[in-house]
Every structure is written in C-alpha cells, then in structure tokens.
Amino acid sequence: MASPISSMKNVVEPAFIVFAFTVGALINRRRCRADCDDDVGSCERGGSEDSLSRPTSPLLKPAARAAGSTPADRVERKLLVRFFRTFPFLAEIWYWNLTYWVYQLLRAFSARMIAGNEAVFDRARAHAISILRLEHLLGLDVELAVQRRILAELPWLMPVLAKVYYSHISLGICFIIYAYSTFPPSTFQRVRRTIAMDNVVAFVIVTSWRCMPPRLLPAEYGFVDVLHSPQGGGNAWTHNKFQLTIAAMPSLHCGTALFLAWCVCRFSPHRPLRMVAPLWPAAMLLTIVATANHFILDAVVGAMVPVIGWRYNHALLRLKPLQNRVLEKLGLRVPDDERSPTPVPKEW
C-alpha cells in the first residue's frame, strides 16, 4: 500500500504541471479586439503592442470551408480559432505533450517487450560492468566513492538529490514557458525541435545498447538503490511496471539539464538567470552519480545528445505535413505565408 506522502506526490506533481501550463497560457495570451474577423493579420493589428513583440505559436486560421457546411459549423470553427489566437501557448502545450508522451509510450512499450527476458538483462548488466572497467582504466570510476561519502557524511542530502532527479520534468516545463516568453521566435523553434530530437537520439541508443544503472548491479559492487528506497522521493508515475529500468546510457537527465542551462546562458536577456543556470547541470551531475542511477560516461554521452539534436533538429520539419493534416481534421490550418509583417509563426 502506498504511503500518504507517496499518494500525495501522485497528485501534486501532475497538478503542478497543469498549473504551470495554465500560467504559461495566461501570461502569453493575446489581447485581440472583440470584432476581429477571420483574418490573422486583422487580429494581430488589433492586438496590443506588447502582444506583437512576443514570440507566438502558429496563428491558426479556419481551413477551407467544406461544401455544405452549416452556419453553426462556421460559427463553431470561428470560435475555436479565436480561442487559439487568444491563447497561442496552447499550441506549445500540445507540442510538449506530443513529444513527451510519444517518448514515454515508446519506452513503456520497450519495457514490456523485454520484461522477463533474462538474456536482455544479462547483456545490460555486462554493458554496465564494461563501463565500470573502462572508467577504472580512465580514472573516472568515482560513482561508488561519491555515493558512500554522501550516505556516510551527508545523509540528509540524498533525499534532496532524489527530488532534484525527479524534478527535471517540472523544471523543463518552466524552461519552455520562460523560453517561449523571452527567446526570439526562430530560436525558440529550434530549441523546441532540439528537445524533441534529443528524445529520438536517446531512444535509439537506449534500445540498441541497453545498459543497467549502477544501482541495479549485484550487491558485490556496493551500490545502494536510493531512488527506490522510502527516502527516494519516487511515486506511481516513476515506479511502475512500464518503467524502462535498463536505460542508463545515455543520461538524458544530464544532457537536457546541460542543454537548458546553455540556452539560458546564450539567449536569456536576464543576467541573474544566466549566472545561476550552470548550477542546474552541476546539481544534476552530482545527483545521477550519488543516486547511482548513471555512470560518469552516461553523462558524457548524454551531453553529446543535445549537440546532435541541435545540429539535426531541422529533420523534424518533415513532420509539418502531418501537423497540417491533424489541424485540418479540426477545421484549422497554419498560414503558409511567413513573409507577412505579423510575428513569425512558431511551427515544427
């Protein structure tokens, strides 16, 4: 039976995600005149000066009216378009959910496909041991020493680090909201696509070279499974039969933290944030090592994933036709003309 604290976390974390996205939609709302017609340019010219200076998501327009559509259909479509124009950040919520859940469902499918397959787990264990040997050869095998020192001298720090590990989704959402509100539109588009491409690259590595994390190695190696202890801070969203446990290589936690910090340092207009941003990947690196969830080399490869994602993020633009077909089913479309004086649409 789940403890009251664990049960509360099952509600609090999803509630925070909903709250954060709601705040993001509200602070990025577009104030259009009530008499805006179906023309995007008209709506934009009717908006406030502040709304024109902000990055925007795709400015949705009604799709071509189908023959035989009723006045009620046209009114419904017009209201839907006006709603999306007023809250353009809703498109970013859709993009985030699409990226996140496709990745998680693929991981869950992979986890169920290998469940009970001892050969796969034996191979993942062998890969982990080979990493340990390589790290020992390079003088990088510090994971066990770091974990033992924290458990012996700073035991109070371990629950904090566990919370750092599980907060990467919430912090990532806060980053998306901040980047959407402050980064140049073309930069935000590239950042968003890079995050999605990172998931693709990481999933390919995870499924082609399965690696067991240190915490799941036999007891003779000395690692403690902190994340699955009562103090680990996990919940039903992170501990269930659909979790892919042998996915240590690469550390997307570390790679994503490093990428988000780099984006803030490179593109943020706020100097205080640029100064503190490097603390996040540093904290995440300490976390993944101290909790024995990754090896140092997992973090090294994880740091390379965003480099690949940033370089090849444009490949996701090939999915724009699919995006347009989905919107067409909703009676919407994204304007094709990006040379208009209105803000550049944020598209895949």
PDB file of N, CA and C in Angstrom, residues 6-54:
ATOM      1  N   SER A   6       3.569   9.389  -0.527  1.00  0.00           N
ATOM      2  CA  SER A   6       3.682   8.961  -1.922  1.00  0.00           C
ATOM      3  C   SER A   6       2.390   9.223  -2.681  1.00  0.00           C
ATOM      4  N   SER A   7       1.249   8.956  -2.029  1.00  0.00           N
ATOM      5  CA  SER A   7      -0.039   9.193  -2.675  1.00  0.00           C
ATOM      6  C   SER A   7      -0.227  10.673  -2.976  1.00  0.00           C
ATOM      7  N   MET A   8       0.229  11.527  -2.063  1.00  0.00           N
ATOM      8  CA  MET A   8       0.107  12.959  -2.285  1.00  0.00           C
ATOM      9  C   MET A   8       0.960  13.401  -3.474  1.00  0.00           C
ATOM     10  N   LYS A   9       2.160  12.810  -3.597  1.00  0.00           N
ATOM     11  CA  LYS A   9       3.033  13.150  -4.717  1.00  0.00           C
ATOM     12  C   LYS A   9       2.413  12.753  -6.048  1.00  0.00           C
ATOM     13  N   ASN A  10       1.633  11.665  -6.040  1.00  0.00           N
ATOM     14  CA  ASN A  10       0.980  11.233  -7.276  1.00  0.00           C
ATOM     15  C   ASN A  10       0.025  12.290  -7.801  1.00  0.00           C
ATOM     16  N   VAL A  11      -0.455  13.159  -6.903  1.00  0.00           N
ATOM     17  CA  VAL A  11      -1.388  14.216  -7.280  1.00  0.00           C
ATOM     18  C   VAL A  11      -0.670  15.546  -7.461  1.00  0.00           C
ATOM     19  N   VAL A  12       0.269  15.842  -6.565  1.00  0.00           N
ATOM     20  CA  VAL A  12       0.921  17.151  -6.560  1.00  0.00           C
ATOM     21  C   VAL A  12       1.718  17.388  -7.840  1.00  0.00           C
ATOM     22  N   GLU A  13       2.481  16.403  -8.278  1.00  0.00           N
ATOM     23  CA  GLU A  13       3.332  16.606  -9.448  1.00  0.00           C
ATOM     24  C   GLU A  13       2.524  16.856 -10.727  1.00  0.00           C
ATOM     25  N   PRO A  14       1.507  16.028 -11.042  1.00  0.00           N
ATOM     26  CA  PRO A  14       0.686  16.347 -12.211  1.00  0.00           C
ATOM     27  C   PRO A  14      -0.049  17.670 -12.053  1.00  0.00           C
ATOM     28  N   ALA A  15      -0.475  17.984 -10.817  1.00  0.00           N
ATOM     29  CA  ALA A  15      -1.175  19.248 -10.582  1.00  0.00           C
ATOM     30  C   ALA A  15      -0.262  20.435 -10.863  1.00  0.00           C
ATOM     31  N   PHE A  16       1.005  20.309 -10.494  1.00  0.00           N
ATOM     32  CA  PHE A  16       1.948  21.397 -10.770  1.00  0.00           C
ATOM     33  C   PHE A  16       2.132  21.589 -12.269  1.00  0.00           C
ATOM     34  N   ILE A  17       2.190  20.484 -13.013  1.00  0.00           N
ATOM     35  CA  ILE A  17       2.346  20.578 -14.463  1.00  0.00           C
ATOM     36  C   ILE A  17       1.162  21.314 -15.081  1.00  0.00           C
ATOM     37  N   VAL A  18      -0.048  20.957 -14.650  1.00  0.00           N
ATOM     38  CA  VAL A  18      -1.249  21.635 -15.153  1.00  0.00           C
ATOM     39  C   VAL A  18      -1.215  23.112 -14.776  1.00  0.00           C
ATOM     40  N   PHE A  19      -0.835  23.395 -13.532  1.00  0.00           N
ATOM     41  CA  PHE A  19      -0.768  24.781 -13.062  1.00  0.00           C
ATOM     42  C   PHE A  19       0.242  25.587 -13.870  1.00  0.00           C
ATOM     43  N   ALA A  20       1.423  25.014 -14.094  1.00  0.00           N
ATOM     44  CA  ALA A  20       2.465  25.727 -14.833  1.00  0.00           C
ATOM     45  C   ALA A  20       2.028  26.019 -16.261  1.00  0.00           C
ATOM     46  N   PHE A  21       1.421  25.043 -16.919  1.00  0.00           N
ATOM     47  CA  PHE A  21       0.956  25.266 -18.285  1.00  0.00           C
ATOM     48  C   PHE A  21      -0.158  26.311 -18.317  1.00  0.00           C
ATOM     49  N   THR A  22      -1.023  26.306 -17.311  1.00  0.00           N
ATOM     50  CA  THR A  22      -2.092  27.304 -17.246  1.00  0.00           C
ATOM     51  C   THR A  22      -1.513  28.704 -17.108  1.00  0.00           C
ATOM     52  N   VAL A  23      -0.532  28.847 -16.231  1.00  0.00           N
ATOM     53  CA  VAL A  23       0.135  30.140 -16.066  1.00  0.00           C
ATOM     54  C   VAL A  23       0.802  30.560 -17.374  1.00  0.00           C
ATOM     55  N   GLY A  24       1.461  29.616 -18.043  1.00  0.00           N
ATOM     56  CA  GLY A  24       2.103  29.930 -19.309  1.00  0.00           C
ATOM     57  C   GLY A  24       1.116  30.416 -20.354  1.00  0.00           C
ATOM     58  N   ALA A  25      -0.060  29.790 -20.395  1.00  0.00           N
ATOM     59  CA  ALA A  25      -1.083  30.206 -21.361  1.00  0.00           C
ATOM     60  C   ALA A  25      -1.621  31.593 -21.033  1.00  0.00           C
ATOM     61  N   LEU A  26      -1.772  31.889 -19.752  1.00  0.00           N
ATOM     62  CA  LEU A  26      -2.342  33.176 -19.348  1.00  0.00           C
ATOM     63  C   LEU A  26      -1.368  34.328 -19.564  1.00  0.00           C
ATOM     64  N   ILE A  27      -0.104  34.129 -19.199  1.00  0.00           N
ATOM     65  CA  ILE A  27       0.839  35.245 -19.330  1.00  0.00           C
ATOM     66  C   ILE A  27       1.211  35.507 -20.785  1.00  0.00           C
ATOM     67  N   ASN A  28       0.943  34.560 -21.666  1.00  0.00           N
ATOM     68  CA  ASN A  28       1.242  34.744 -23.086  1.00  0.00           C
ATOM     69  C   ASN A  28      -0.018  34.929 -23.921  1.00  0.00           C
ATOM     70  N   ARG A  29      -1.114  35.263 -23.270  1.00  0.00           N
ATOM     71  CA  ARG A  29      -2.363  35.436 -24.021  1.00  0.00           C
ATOM     72  C   ARG A  29      -2.275  36.677 -24.901  1.00  0.00           C
ATOM     73  N   ARG A  30      -3.007  36.650 -25.982  1.00  0.00           N
ATOM     74  CA  ARG A  30      -3.031  37.745 -26.932  1.00  0.00           C
ATOM     75  C   ARG A  30      -4.331  38.505 -26.740  1.00  0.00           C
ATOM     76  N   ARG A  31      -4.249  39.806 -26.576  1.00  0.00           N
ATOM     77  CA  ARG A  31      -5.448  40.616 -26.353  1.00  0.00           C
ATOM     78  C   ARG A  31      -5.943  41.158 -27.686  1.00  0.00           C
ATOM     79  N   CYS A  32      -6.899  40.456 -28.280  1.00  0.00           N
ATOM     80  CA  CYS A  32      -7.452  40.878 -29.569  1.00  0.00           C
ATOM     81  C   CYS A  32      -8.753  41.621 -29.348  1.00  0.00           C
ATOM     82  N   ARG A  33      -9.130  42.438 -30.309  1.00  0.00           N
ATOM     83  CA  ARG A  33     -10.415  43.118 -30.248  1.00  0.00           C
ATOM     84  C   ARG A  33     -11.537  42.113 -30.412  1.00  0.00           C
ATOM     85  N   ALA A  34     -12.655  42.427 -29.847  1.00  0.00           N
ATOM     86  CA  ALA A  34     -13.794  41.509 -29.911  1.00  0.00           C
ATOM     87  C   ALA A  34     -14.316  41.370 -31.325  1.00  0.00           C
ATOM     88  N   ASP A  35     -14.042  42.378 -32.181  1.00  0.00           N
ATOM     89  CA  ASP A  35     -14.595  42.332 -33.536  1.00  0.00           C
ATOM     90  C   ASP A  35     -13.591  41.820 -34.554  1.00  0.00           C
ATOM     91  N   CYS A  36     -12.545  41.086 -34.083  1.00  0.00           N
ATOM     92  CA  CYS A  36     -11.582  40.510 -35.031  1.00  0.00           C
ATOM     93  C   CYS A  36     -12.310  39.584 -35.990  1.00  0.00           C
ATOM     94  N   ASP A  37     -11.994  39.673 -37.264  1.00  0.00           N
ATOM     95  CA  ASP A  37     -12.598  38.747 -38.213  1.00  0.00           C
ATOM     96  C   ASP A  37     -11.697  37.541 -38.373  1.00  0.00           C
ATOM     97  N   ASP A  38     -11.900  36.786 -39.411  1.00  0.00           N
ATOM     98  CA  ASP A  38     -11.163  35.545 -39.596  1.00  0.00           C
ATOM     99  C   ASP A  38      -9.762  35.762 -40.143  1.00  0.00           C
ATOM    100  N   ASP A  39      -9.378  36.991 -40.390  1.00  0.00           N
ATOM    101  CA  ASP A  39      -8.051  37.242 -40.949  1.00  0.00           C
ATOM    102  C   ASP A  39      -7.033  37.391 -39.831  1.00  0.00           C
ATOM    103  N   VAL A  40      -5.941  36.637 -39.914  1.00  0.00           N
ATOM    104  CA  VAL A  40      -4.926  36.669 -38.865  1.00  0.00           C
ATOM    105  C   VAL A  40      -4.300  38.043 -38.758  1.00  0.00           C
ATOM    106  N   GLY A  41      -3.992  38.650 -39.881  1.00  0.00           N
ATOM    107  CA  GLY A  41      -3.373  39.957 -39.845  1.00  0.00           C
ATOM    108  C   GLY A  41      -4.252  40.971 -39.159  1.00  0.00           C
ATOM    109  N   SER A  42      -5.579  40.900 -39.397  1.00  0.00           N
ATOM    110  CA  SER A  42      -6.504  41.809 -38.750  1.00  0.00           C
ATOM    111  C   SER A  42      -6.470  41.641 -37.254  1.00  0.00           C
ATOM    112  N   CYS A  43      -6.433  40.402 -36.795  1.00  0.00           N
ATOM    113  CA  CYS A  43      -6.408  40.137 -35.360  1.00  0.00           C
ATOM    114  C   CYS A  43      -5.117  40.648 -34.749  1.00  0.00           C
ATOM    115  N   GLU A  44      -4.009  40.442 -35.446  1.00  0.00           N
ATOM    116  CA  GLU A  44      -2.732  40.885 -34.903  1.00  0.00           C
ATOM    117  C   GLU A  44      -2.668  42.401 -34.828  1.00  0.00           C
ATOM    118  N   ARG A  45      -3.200  43.088 -35.874  1.00  0.00           N
ATOM    119  CA  ARG A  45      -3.163  44.545 -35.856  1.00  0.00           C
ATOM    120  C   ARG A  45      -4.059  45.088 -34.762  1.00  0.00           C
ATOM    121  N   GLY A  46      -5.087  44.288 -34.396  1.00  0.00           N
ATOM    122  CA  GLY A  46      -5.986  44.728 -33.343  1.00  0.00           C
ATOM    123  C   GLY A  46      -5.452  44.457 -31.970  1.00  0.00           C
ATOM    124  N   GLY A  47      -4.371  43.677 -31.849  1.00  0.00           N
ATOM    125  CA  GLY A  47      -3.827  43.337 -30.543  1.00  0.00           C
ATOM    126  C   GLY A  47      -3.015  44.477 -29.983  1.00  0.00           C
ATOM    127  N   SER A  48      -2.584  44.313 -28.727  1.00  0.00           N
ATOM    128  CA  SER A  48      -1.777  45.322 -28.070  1.00  0.00           C
ATOM    129  C   SER A  48      -0.367  45.300 -28.637  1.00  0.00           C
ATOM    130  N   GLU A  49       0.367  46.383 -28.403  1.00  0.00           N
ATOM    131  CA  GLU A  49       1.748  46.456 -28.878  1.00  0.00           C
ATOM    132  C   GLU A  49       2.598  45.393 -28.223  1.00  0.00           C
ATOM    133  N   ASP A  50       2.288  45.073 -26.957  1.00  0.00           N
ATOM    134  CA  ASP A  50       3.056  44.056 -26.238  1.00  0.00           C
ATOM    135  C   ASP A  50       2.886  42.695 -26.873  1.00  0.00           C
ATOM    136  N   SER A  51       1.657  42.412 -27.337  1.00  0.00           N
ATOM    137  CA  SER A  51       1.428  41.092 -27.915  1.00  0.00           C
ATOM    138  C   SER A  51       2.192  40.915 -29.211  1.00  0.00           C
ATOM    139  N   LEU A  52       2.415  42.031 -29.946  1.00  0.00           N
ATOM    140  CA  LEU A  52       3.137  41.925 -31.201  1.00  0.00           C
ATOM    141  C   LEU A  52       4.621  41.677 -30.987  1.00  0.00           C
ATOM    142  N   SER A  53       5.137  42.031 -29.814  1.00  0.00           N
ATOM    143  CA  SER A  53       6.564  41.881 -29.567  1.00  0.00           C
ATOM    144  C   SER A  53       6.917  40.521 -29.014  1.00  0.00           C
ATOM    145  N   ARG A  54       5.927  39.719 -28.656  1.00  0.00           N
ATOM    146  CA  ARG A  54       6.196  38.420 -28.061  1.00  0.00           C
ATOM    147  C   ARG A  54       6.340  37.342 -29.122  1.00  0.00           C
TER     148      ARG A  54
END
